[in-house]
Short mmCIF file of C-alpha atoms in Angstrom, two decimals:
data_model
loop_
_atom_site.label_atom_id
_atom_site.label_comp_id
_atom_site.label_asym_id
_atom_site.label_seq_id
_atom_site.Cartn_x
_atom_site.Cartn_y
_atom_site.Cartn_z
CA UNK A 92 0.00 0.00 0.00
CA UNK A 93 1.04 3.35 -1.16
CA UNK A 94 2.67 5.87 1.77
CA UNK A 95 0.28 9.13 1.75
CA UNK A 96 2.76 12.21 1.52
CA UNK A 97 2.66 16.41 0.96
CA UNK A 98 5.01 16.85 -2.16
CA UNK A 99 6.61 14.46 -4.50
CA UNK A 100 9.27 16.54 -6.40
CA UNK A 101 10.49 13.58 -9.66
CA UNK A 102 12.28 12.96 -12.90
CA UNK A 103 14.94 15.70 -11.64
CA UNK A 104 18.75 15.77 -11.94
CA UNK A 105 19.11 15.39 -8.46
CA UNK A 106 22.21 16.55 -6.11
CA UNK A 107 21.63 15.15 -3.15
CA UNK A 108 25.18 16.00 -1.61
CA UNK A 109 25.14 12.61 -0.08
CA UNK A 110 28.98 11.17 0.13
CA UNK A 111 32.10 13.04 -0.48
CA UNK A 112 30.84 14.26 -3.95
CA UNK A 113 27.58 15.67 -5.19
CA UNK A 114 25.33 12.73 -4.90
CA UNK A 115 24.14 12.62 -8.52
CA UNK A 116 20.96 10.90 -9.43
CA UNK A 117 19.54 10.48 -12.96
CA UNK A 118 15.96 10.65 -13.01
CA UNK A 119 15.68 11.19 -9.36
CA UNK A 120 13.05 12.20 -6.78
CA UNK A 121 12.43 13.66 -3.37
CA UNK A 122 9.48 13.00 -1.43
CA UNK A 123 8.36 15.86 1.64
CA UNK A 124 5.98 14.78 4.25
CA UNK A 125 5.12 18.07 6.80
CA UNK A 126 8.85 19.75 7.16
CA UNK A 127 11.15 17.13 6.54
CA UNK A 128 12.66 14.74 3.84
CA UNK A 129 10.88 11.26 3.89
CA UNK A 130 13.31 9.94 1.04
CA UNK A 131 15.73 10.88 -2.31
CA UNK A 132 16.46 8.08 -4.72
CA UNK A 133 15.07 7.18 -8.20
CA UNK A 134 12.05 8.74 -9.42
CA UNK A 135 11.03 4.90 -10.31
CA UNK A 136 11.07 3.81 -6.87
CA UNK A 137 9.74 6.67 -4.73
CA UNK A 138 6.61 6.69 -7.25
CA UNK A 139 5.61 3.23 -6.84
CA UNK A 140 6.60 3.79 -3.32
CA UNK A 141 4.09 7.06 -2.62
CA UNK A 142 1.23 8.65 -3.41
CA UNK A 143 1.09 12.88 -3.04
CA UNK A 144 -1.30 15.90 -2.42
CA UNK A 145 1.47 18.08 -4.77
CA UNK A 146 4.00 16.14 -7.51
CA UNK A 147 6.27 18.48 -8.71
CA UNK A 148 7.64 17.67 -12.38
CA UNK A 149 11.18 18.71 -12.47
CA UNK A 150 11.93 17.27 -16.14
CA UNK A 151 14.93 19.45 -17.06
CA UNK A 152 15.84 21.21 -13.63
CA UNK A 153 18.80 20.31 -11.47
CA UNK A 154 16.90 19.73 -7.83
CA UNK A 155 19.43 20.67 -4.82
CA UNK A 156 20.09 21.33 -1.43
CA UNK A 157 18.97 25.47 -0.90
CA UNK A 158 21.90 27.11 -0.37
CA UNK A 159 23.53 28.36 2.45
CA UNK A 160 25.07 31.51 3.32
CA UNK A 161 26.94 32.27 6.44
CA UNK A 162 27.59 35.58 6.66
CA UNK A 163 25.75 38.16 5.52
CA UNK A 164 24.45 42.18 6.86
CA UNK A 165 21.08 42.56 5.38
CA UNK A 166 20.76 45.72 6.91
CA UNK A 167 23.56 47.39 5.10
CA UNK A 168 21.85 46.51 1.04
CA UNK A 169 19.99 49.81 1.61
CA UNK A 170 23.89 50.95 1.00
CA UNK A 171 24.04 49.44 -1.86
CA UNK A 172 27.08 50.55 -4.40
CA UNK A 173 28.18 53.37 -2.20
CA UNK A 174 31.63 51.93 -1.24
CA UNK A 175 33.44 50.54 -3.70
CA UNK A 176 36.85 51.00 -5.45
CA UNK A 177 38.36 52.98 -2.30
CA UNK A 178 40.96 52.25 0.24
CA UNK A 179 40.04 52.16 3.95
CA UNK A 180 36.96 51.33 2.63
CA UNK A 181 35.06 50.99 6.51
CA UNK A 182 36.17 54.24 7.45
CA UNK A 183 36.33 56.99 4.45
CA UNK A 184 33.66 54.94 2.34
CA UNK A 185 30.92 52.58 4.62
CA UNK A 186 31.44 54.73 7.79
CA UNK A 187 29.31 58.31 6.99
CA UNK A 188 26.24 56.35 5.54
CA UNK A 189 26.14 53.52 8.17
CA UNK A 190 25.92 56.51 11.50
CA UNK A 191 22.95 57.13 9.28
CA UNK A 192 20.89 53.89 9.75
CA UNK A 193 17.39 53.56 11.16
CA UNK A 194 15.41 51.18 12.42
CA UNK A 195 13.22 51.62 9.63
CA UNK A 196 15.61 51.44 7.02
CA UNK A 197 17.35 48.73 8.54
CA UNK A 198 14.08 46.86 8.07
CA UNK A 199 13.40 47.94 4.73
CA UNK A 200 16.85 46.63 4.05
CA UNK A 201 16.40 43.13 5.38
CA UNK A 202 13.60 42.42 3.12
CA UNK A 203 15.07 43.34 0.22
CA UNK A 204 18.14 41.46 0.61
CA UNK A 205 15.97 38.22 1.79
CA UNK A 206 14.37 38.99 -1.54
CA UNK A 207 16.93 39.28 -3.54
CA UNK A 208 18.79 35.96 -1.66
CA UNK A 209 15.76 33.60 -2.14
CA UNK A 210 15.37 34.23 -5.46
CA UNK A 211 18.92 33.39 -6.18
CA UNK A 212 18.50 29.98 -4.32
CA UNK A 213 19.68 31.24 -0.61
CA UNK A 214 16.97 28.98 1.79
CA UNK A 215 19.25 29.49 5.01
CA UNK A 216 20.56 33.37 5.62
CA UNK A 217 23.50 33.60 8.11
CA UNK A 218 22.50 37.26 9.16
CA UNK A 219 24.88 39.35 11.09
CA UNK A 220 23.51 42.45 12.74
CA UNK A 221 22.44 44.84 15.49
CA UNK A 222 19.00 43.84 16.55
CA UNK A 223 15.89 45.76 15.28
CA UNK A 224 12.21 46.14 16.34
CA UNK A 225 10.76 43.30 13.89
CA UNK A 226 14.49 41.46 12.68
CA UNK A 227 13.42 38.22 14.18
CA UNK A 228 9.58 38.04 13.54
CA UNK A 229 10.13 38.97 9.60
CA UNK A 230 12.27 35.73 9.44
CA UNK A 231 9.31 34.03 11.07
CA UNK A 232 6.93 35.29 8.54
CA UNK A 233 8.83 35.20 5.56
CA UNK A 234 9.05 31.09 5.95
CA UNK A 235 13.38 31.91 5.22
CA UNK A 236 15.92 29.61 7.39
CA UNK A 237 17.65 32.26 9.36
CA UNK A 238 21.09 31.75 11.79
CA UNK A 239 20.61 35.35 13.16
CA UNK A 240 23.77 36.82 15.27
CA UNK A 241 23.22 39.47 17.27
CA UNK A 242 26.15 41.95 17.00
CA UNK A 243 27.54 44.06 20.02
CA UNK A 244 31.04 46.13 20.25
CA UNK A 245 32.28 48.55 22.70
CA UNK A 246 33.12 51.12 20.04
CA UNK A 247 31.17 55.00 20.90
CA UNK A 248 28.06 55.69 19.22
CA UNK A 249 28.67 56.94 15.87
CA UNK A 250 30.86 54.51 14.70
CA UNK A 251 34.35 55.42 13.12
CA UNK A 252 33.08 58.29 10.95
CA UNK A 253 35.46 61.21 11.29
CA UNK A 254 38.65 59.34 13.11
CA UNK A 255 41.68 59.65 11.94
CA UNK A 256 42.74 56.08 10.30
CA UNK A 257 45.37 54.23 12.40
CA UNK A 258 44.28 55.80 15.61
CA UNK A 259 43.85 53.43 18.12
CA UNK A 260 39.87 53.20 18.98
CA UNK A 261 38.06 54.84 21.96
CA UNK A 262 36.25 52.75 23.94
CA UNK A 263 32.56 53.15 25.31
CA UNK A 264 32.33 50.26 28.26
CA UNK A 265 28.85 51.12 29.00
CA UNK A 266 27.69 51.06 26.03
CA UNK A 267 29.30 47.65 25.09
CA UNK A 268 27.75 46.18 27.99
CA UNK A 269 24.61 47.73 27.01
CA UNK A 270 24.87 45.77 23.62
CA UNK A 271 26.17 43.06 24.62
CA UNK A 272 23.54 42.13 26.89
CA UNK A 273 20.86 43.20 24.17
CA UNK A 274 22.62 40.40 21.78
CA UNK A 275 22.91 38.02 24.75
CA UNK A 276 18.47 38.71 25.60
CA UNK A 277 17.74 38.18 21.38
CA UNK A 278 19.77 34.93 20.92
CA UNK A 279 18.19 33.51 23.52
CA UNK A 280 14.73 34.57 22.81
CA UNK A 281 15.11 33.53 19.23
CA UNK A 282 17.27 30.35 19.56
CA UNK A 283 14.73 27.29 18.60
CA UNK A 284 11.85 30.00 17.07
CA UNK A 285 9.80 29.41 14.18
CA UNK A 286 9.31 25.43 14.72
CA UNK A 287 13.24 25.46 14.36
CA UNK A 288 13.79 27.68 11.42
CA UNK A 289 15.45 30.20 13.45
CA UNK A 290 19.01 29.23 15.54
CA UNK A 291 21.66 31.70 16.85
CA UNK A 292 24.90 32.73 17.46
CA UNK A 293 26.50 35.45 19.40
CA UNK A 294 28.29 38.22 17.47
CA UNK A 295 31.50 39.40 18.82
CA UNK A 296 31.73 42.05 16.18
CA UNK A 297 35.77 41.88 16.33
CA UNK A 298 38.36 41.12 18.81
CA UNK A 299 39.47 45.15 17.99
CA UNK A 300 36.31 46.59 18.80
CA UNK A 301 35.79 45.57 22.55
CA UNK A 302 38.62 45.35 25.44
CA UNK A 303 39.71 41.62 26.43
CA UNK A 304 37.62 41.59 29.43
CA UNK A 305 34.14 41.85 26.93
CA UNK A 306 36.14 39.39 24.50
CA UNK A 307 36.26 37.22 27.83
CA UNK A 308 33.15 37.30 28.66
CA UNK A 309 30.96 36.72 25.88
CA UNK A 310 33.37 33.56 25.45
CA UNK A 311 31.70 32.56 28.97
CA UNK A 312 28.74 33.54 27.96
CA UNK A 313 28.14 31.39 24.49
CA UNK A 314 29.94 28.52 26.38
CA UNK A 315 27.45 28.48 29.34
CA UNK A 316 24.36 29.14 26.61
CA UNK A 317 25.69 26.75 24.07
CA UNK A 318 25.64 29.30 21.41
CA UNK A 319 28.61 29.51 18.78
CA UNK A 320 30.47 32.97 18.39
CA UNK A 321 30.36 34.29 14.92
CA UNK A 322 33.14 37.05 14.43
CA UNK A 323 34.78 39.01 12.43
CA UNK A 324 38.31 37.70 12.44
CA UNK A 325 41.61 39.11 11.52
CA UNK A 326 39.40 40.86 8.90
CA UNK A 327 42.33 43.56 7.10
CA UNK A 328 45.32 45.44 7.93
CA UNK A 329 42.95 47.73 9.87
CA UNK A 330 42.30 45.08 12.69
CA UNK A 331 45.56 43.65 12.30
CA UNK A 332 46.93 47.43 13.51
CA UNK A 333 44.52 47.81 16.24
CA UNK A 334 45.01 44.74 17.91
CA UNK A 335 49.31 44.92 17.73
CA UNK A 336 48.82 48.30 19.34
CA UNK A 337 46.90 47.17 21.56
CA UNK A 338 48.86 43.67 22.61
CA UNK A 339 51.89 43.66 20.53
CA UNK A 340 50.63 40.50 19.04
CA UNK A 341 48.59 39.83 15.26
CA UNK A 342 45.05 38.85 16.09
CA UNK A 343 45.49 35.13 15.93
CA UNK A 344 48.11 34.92 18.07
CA UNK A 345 46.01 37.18 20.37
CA UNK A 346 43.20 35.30 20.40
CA UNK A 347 44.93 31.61 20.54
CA UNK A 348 46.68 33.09 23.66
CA UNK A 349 42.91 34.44 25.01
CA UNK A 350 41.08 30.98 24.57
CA UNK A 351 39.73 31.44 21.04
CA UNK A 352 40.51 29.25 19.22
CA UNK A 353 38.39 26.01 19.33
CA UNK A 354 35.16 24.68 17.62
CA UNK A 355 32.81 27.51 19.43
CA UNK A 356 34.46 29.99 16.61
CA UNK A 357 32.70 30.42 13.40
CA UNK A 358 35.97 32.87 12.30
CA UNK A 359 35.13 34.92 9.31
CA UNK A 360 37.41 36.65 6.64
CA UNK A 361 40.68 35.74 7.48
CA UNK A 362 41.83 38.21 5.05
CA UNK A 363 45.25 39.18 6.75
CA UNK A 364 45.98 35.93 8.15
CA UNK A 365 49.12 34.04 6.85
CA UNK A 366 48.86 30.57 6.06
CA UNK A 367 50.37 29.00 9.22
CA UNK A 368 47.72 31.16 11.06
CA UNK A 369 45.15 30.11 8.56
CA UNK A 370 46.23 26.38 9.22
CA UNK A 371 46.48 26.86 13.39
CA UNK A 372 42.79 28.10 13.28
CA UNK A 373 42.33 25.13 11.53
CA UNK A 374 43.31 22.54 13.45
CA UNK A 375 41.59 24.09 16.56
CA UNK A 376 37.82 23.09 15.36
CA UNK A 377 37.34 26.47 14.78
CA UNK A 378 34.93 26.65 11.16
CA UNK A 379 35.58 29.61 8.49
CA UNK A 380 33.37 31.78 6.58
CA UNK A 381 34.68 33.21 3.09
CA UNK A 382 33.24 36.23 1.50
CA UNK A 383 35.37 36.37 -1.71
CA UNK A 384 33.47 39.06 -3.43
CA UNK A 385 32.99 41.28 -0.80
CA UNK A 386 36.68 40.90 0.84
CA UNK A 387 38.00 40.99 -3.33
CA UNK A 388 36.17 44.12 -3.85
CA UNK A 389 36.89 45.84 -0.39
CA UNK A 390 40.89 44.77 0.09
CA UNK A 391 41.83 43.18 -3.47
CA UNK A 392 42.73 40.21 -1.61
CA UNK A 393 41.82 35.87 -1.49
CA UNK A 394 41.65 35.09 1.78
CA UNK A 395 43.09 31.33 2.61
CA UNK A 396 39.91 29.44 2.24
CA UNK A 397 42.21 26.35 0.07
CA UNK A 398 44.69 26.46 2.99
CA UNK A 399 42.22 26.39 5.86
CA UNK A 400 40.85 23.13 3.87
CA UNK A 401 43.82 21.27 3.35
CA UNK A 402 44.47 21.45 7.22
CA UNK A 403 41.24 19.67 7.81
CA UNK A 404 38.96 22.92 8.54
CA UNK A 405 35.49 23.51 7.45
CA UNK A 406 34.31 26.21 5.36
CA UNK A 407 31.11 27.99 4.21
CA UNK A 408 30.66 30.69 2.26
CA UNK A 409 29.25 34.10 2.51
CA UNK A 410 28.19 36.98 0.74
CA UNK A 411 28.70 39.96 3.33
CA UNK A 412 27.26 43.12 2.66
CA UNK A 413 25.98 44.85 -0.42
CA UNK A 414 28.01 48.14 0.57
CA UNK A 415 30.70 46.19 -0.37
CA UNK A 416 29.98 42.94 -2.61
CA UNK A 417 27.07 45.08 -4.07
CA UNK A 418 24.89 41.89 -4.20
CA UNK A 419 23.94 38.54 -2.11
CA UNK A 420 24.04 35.63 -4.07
CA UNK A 421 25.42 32.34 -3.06
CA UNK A 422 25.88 31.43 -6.80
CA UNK A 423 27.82 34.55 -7.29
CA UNK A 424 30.61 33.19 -4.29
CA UNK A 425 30.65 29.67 -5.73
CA UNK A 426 32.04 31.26 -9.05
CA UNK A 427 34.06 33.90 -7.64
CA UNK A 428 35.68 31.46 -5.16
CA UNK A 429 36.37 28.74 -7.27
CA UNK A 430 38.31 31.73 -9.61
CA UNK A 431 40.08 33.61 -7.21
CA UNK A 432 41.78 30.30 -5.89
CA UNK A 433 42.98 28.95 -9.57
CA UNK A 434 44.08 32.17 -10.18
CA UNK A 435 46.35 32.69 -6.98
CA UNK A 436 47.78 29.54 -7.13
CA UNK A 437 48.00 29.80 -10.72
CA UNK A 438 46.41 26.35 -10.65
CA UNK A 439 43.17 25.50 -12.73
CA UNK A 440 42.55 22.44 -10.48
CA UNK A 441 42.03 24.54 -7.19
CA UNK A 442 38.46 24.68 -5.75
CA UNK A 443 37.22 22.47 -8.61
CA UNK A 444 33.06 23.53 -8.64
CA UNK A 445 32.36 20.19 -7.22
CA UNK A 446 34.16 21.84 -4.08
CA UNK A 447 32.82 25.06 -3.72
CA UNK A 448 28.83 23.36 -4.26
CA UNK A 449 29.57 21.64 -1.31
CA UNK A 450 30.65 24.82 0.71
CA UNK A 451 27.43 25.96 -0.52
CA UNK A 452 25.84 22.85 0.66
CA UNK A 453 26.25 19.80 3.09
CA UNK A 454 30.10 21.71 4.34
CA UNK A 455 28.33 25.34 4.71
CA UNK A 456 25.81 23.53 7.50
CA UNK A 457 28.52 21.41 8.99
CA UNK A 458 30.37 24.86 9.79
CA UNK A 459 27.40 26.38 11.06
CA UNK A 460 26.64 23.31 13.24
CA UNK A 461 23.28 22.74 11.04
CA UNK A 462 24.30 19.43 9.34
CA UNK A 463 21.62 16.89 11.07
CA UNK A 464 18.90 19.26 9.60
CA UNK A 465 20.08 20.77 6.47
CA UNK A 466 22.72 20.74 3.73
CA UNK A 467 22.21 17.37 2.12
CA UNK A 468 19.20 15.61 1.04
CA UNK A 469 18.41 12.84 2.74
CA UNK A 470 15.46 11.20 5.12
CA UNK A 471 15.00 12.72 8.26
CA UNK A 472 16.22 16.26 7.21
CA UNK A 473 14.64 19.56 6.96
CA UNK A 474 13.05 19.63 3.52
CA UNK A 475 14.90 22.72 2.03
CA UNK A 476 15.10 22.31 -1.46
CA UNK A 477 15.61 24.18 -5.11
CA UNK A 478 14.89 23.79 -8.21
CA UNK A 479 17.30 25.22 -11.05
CA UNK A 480 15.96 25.58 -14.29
CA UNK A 481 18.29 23.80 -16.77
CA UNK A 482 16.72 25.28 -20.01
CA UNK A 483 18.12 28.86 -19.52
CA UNK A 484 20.46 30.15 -22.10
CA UNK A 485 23.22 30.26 -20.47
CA UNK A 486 22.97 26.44 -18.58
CA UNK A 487 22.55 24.80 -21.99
CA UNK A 488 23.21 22.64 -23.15
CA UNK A 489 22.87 19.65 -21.14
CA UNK A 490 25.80 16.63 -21.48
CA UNK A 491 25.73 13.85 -19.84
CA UNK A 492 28.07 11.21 -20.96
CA UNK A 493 31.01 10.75 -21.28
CA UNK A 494 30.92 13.96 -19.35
CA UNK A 495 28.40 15.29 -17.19
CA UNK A 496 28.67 19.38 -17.46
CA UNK A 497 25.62 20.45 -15.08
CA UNK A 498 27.76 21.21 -11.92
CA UNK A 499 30.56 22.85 -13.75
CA UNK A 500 27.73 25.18 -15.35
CA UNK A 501 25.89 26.00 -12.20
CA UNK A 502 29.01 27.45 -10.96
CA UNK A 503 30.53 28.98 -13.71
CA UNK A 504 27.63 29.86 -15.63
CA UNK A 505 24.49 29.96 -13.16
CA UNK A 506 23.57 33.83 -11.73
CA UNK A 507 21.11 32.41 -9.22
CA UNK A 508 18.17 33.58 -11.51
CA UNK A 509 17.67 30.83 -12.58
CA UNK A 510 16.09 29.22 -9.86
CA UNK A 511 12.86 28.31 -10.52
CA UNK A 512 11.33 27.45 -6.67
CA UNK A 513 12.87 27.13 -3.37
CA UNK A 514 11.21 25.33 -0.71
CA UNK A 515 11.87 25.76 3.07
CA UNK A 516 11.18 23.54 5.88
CA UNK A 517 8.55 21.80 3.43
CA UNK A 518 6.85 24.99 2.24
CA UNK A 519 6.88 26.30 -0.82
CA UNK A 520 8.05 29.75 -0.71
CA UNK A 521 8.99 30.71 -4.07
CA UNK A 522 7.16 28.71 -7.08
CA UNK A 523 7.73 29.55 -10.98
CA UNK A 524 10.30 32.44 -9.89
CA UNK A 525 7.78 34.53 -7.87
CA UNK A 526 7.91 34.32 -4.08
CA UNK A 527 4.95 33.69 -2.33
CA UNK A 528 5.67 34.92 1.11
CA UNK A 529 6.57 38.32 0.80
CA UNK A 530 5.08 41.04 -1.36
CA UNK A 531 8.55 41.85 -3.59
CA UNK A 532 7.04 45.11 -5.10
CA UNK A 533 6.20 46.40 -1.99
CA UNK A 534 9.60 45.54 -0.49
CA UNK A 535 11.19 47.21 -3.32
CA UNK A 536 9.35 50.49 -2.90
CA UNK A 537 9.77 50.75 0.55
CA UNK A 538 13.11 49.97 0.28
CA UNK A 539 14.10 53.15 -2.06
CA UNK A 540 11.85 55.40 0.11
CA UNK A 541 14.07 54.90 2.64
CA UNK A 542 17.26 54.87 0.73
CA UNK A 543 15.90 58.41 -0.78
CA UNK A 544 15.72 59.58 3.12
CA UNK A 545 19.57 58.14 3.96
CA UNK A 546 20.37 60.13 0.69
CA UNK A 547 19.42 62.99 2.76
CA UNK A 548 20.55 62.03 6.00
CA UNK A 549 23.94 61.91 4.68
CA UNK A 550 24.10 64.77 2.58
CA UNK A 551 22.80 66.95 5.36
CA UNK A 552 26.24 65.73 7.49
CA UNK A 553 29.49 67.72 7.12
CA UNK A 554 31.31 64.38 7.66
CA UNK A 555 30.18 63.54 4.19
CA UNK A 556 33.15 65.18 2.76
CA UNK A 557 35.23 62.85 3.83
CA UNK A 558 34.01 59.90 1.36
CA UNK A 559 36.68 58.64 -0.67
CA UNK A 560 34.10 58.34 -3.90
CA UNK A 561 33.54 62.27 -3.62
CA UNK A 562 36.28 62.94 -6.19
CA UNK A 563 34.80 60.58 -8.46
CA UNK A 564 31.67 61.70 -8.52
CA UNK A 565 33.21 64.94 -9.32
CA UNK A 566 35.21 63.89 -12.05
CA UNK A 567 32.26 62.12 -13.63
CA UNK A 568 33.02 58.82 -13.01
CA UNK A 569 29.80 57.45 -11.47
#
């Protein structure tokens, strides 16, 4: 007798991430009962095996994992394009906008960026920010996967706007505290929400902005909560100076020496570590996030995602900000990179796209400590799941033997609009391109009414002469 289930996605070219490759099957299917995976194999057998309220025909799609990004600021996309091509790009670029964010626009920002991530195949969104009236509850509503991480830092109110760069940052203790125990109330209000859709982390916003005491405790503090620390770590020359000035030591050395360094840390960037400090993170546990466009675009360097690997470390990827990456889209990091890699080792076998869909995938929720729900596809996980529409332009044609080209294309040829529907936790949220849970016109209006008010927030400040792109919009060059 047939077994009675919600969706039956079949006849896809399924990537079930299964193994230590991709998990290819021909002619496969995926069948969904309530929020989770009841089994991936042949279309054949799971037909004859179940009977469904929904069968989804995914005849020339590629069906995978949704993808996963692990670091991202949704509040800074209503920045979009405003810092780019400039040195000390956080200070003289990010810095005189960001004093100028509202709650409102903050909001306005988050949507559009979950927008704009779903519809490029994003189902879990690793967001790193300051809490807001509303940050967790949209997640809730939109039906989006969401790792949220509170952010806190001792630095004064204000920000860095206006400092001299290279001086060594003031301090606001109270203020820090005041944060920190704001981040500490929202993780663990949020931890667990949504029917388990919603999980947190603790955001030490970098071991430069806080004194070693706050550093300290929030380590005591995720320990006793059981909440990972996502940071910012040894992120540019910038923190690099700051934290030698402070302790006469580079900022993995600092924090190996502090208690740091172990499989609590989710360490992002790792722009100005060396290798052997890329390797000694490593081989603590600790798990990596790379943001290759964002950290290409902002320092014109490739972090060492291919060393941290080859010691045995885990990585994900992320998309950062939109201030500096100008866009978040997972597909966008798989391609960028697998490139960046080949070209810095001037090898065109490093990160193969086999390698980077799994950072995407079933290694992305390993580092983010999600891997018994989501990542691969497989009975008993969550049921997050998109389809890619094979038939575009630009992922045709298909080849399948002696070669098979699909993988290779979605990485080097997909730009994420090409997924067709995404489906969360069992629900569909996005179906035939268009998502169903949020009102994307709406979101899009609301989100230039309040980038037209920022316009003028920032253009009303005298400490908007200081942005590095000034001189090119006077020369006519944007």
């Amino acid at each position: 007798m047939s077994e009675q289930i919600d969706i039956l996605i079949a006849h896809a070219h399924l990537f079930t991430m299964q193994g230590d490759g991709v998990g290819y099957v021909p002619d496969g299917a995926v069948a969904i009962e309530d929020s989770r995976i009841v089994a991936a194999g042949p279309t054949a057998e799971l037909t004859a095996r179940f009977q469904t309220d929904e069968l989804i025909d995914a005849s020339h799609c590629a069906v995978l994992p949704g993808l996963i990004d692990a670091h991202m600021h949704t509040t800074l996309s209503i920045m979009r394009g405003v810092a780019q091509d400039v040195s000390h790009w956080m200070q003289k670029a990010l810095a005189p906008y960001a004093r100028h964010i509202t709650p409102e626009s903050s909001a306005a920002a988050t949507r559009l960026n979950v927008v704009e991530a779903l519809k490029a195949g994003t189902t879990t969104h690793g967001d790193y920010g300051s809490p807001y009236p509303g940050w967790g509850e949209f997640f809730a509503e939109s039906g989006a996967r969401a790792c949220l991480t509170p952010i806190f830092n001792a630095l004064p109110a204000g920000g860095m706007a206006g400092w001299k760069v290279g001086d060594v940052y003031p301090f606001d203790l109270d203020k820090g505290r005041r944060a920190m125990e704001t981040a500490v109330a929202f993780a663990r209000d949020w931890n667990g929400a949504a029917d388990g859709r919603i999980t947190t982390m603790l955001g030490v916003h970098g071991p430069d902005m806080m004194p070693v005491e706050m550093l300290l405790e929030s380590k005591e503090i995720g320990q006793r909560k059981g909440l990972m620390l996502h940071v910012h770590t040894a992120q540019g020359d910038r923190e690099t100076e700051q934290i030698v000035k402070r302790y006469g030591k580079r900022p993995i050395p600092f924090l190996e020496e502090i208690g740091y360094l172990d499989d609590q840390l989710l360490a992002v960037h790792l722009t100005d570590a060396t290798n052997p400090e890329a390797e000694l993170v490593a081989r603590s546990g600790a798990r990596m996030v790379v943001c290759s466009g964002s950290i290409g675009i902002i320092d014109g360097i490739v972090p060492p995602s291919r060393v941290f690997r080859q010691a045995g470390g885990l990585v994900a990827l992320g998309s950062d900000q939109a201030c500096g990456n100008n866009c978040n889209n997972i597909f966008n990091e798989m391609k960028l990179t697998a490139l960046f890699n080949k070209i810095k080792y001037r090898d065109p076998t490093a990160m193969p796209a086999w390698e980077v869909l799994r950072m995407a995938t079933i290694e992305g929720a390993r580092a983010i400590d999600l891997d018994d729900k989501i990542g691969s596809l497989e009975a008993g996980k969550e049921a997050d799941i998109i389809l890619v529409d094979l038939t575009a332009t630009n992922l045709s044609p298909v080849l399948l033997d002696p070669i098979r080209n699909i993988v290779p294309n979605l990485v080097y040829a997909g730009s994420g609009h090409e997924v067709k529907t995404s489906i969360i936790a069992g629900k569909i949220v996005m179906r035939d391109f268009r998502v169903l849970t949020i009102d994307e016109e709406a979101v899009r209006i609301e989100a230039q009414t309040q980038a037209d008010l920022l316009d003028r927030r920032v253009a009303a400040d005298p400490l908007q002469k200081e942005l590095a792109l000034l001189r090119a919009m006077d020369a006519g060059q944007l």
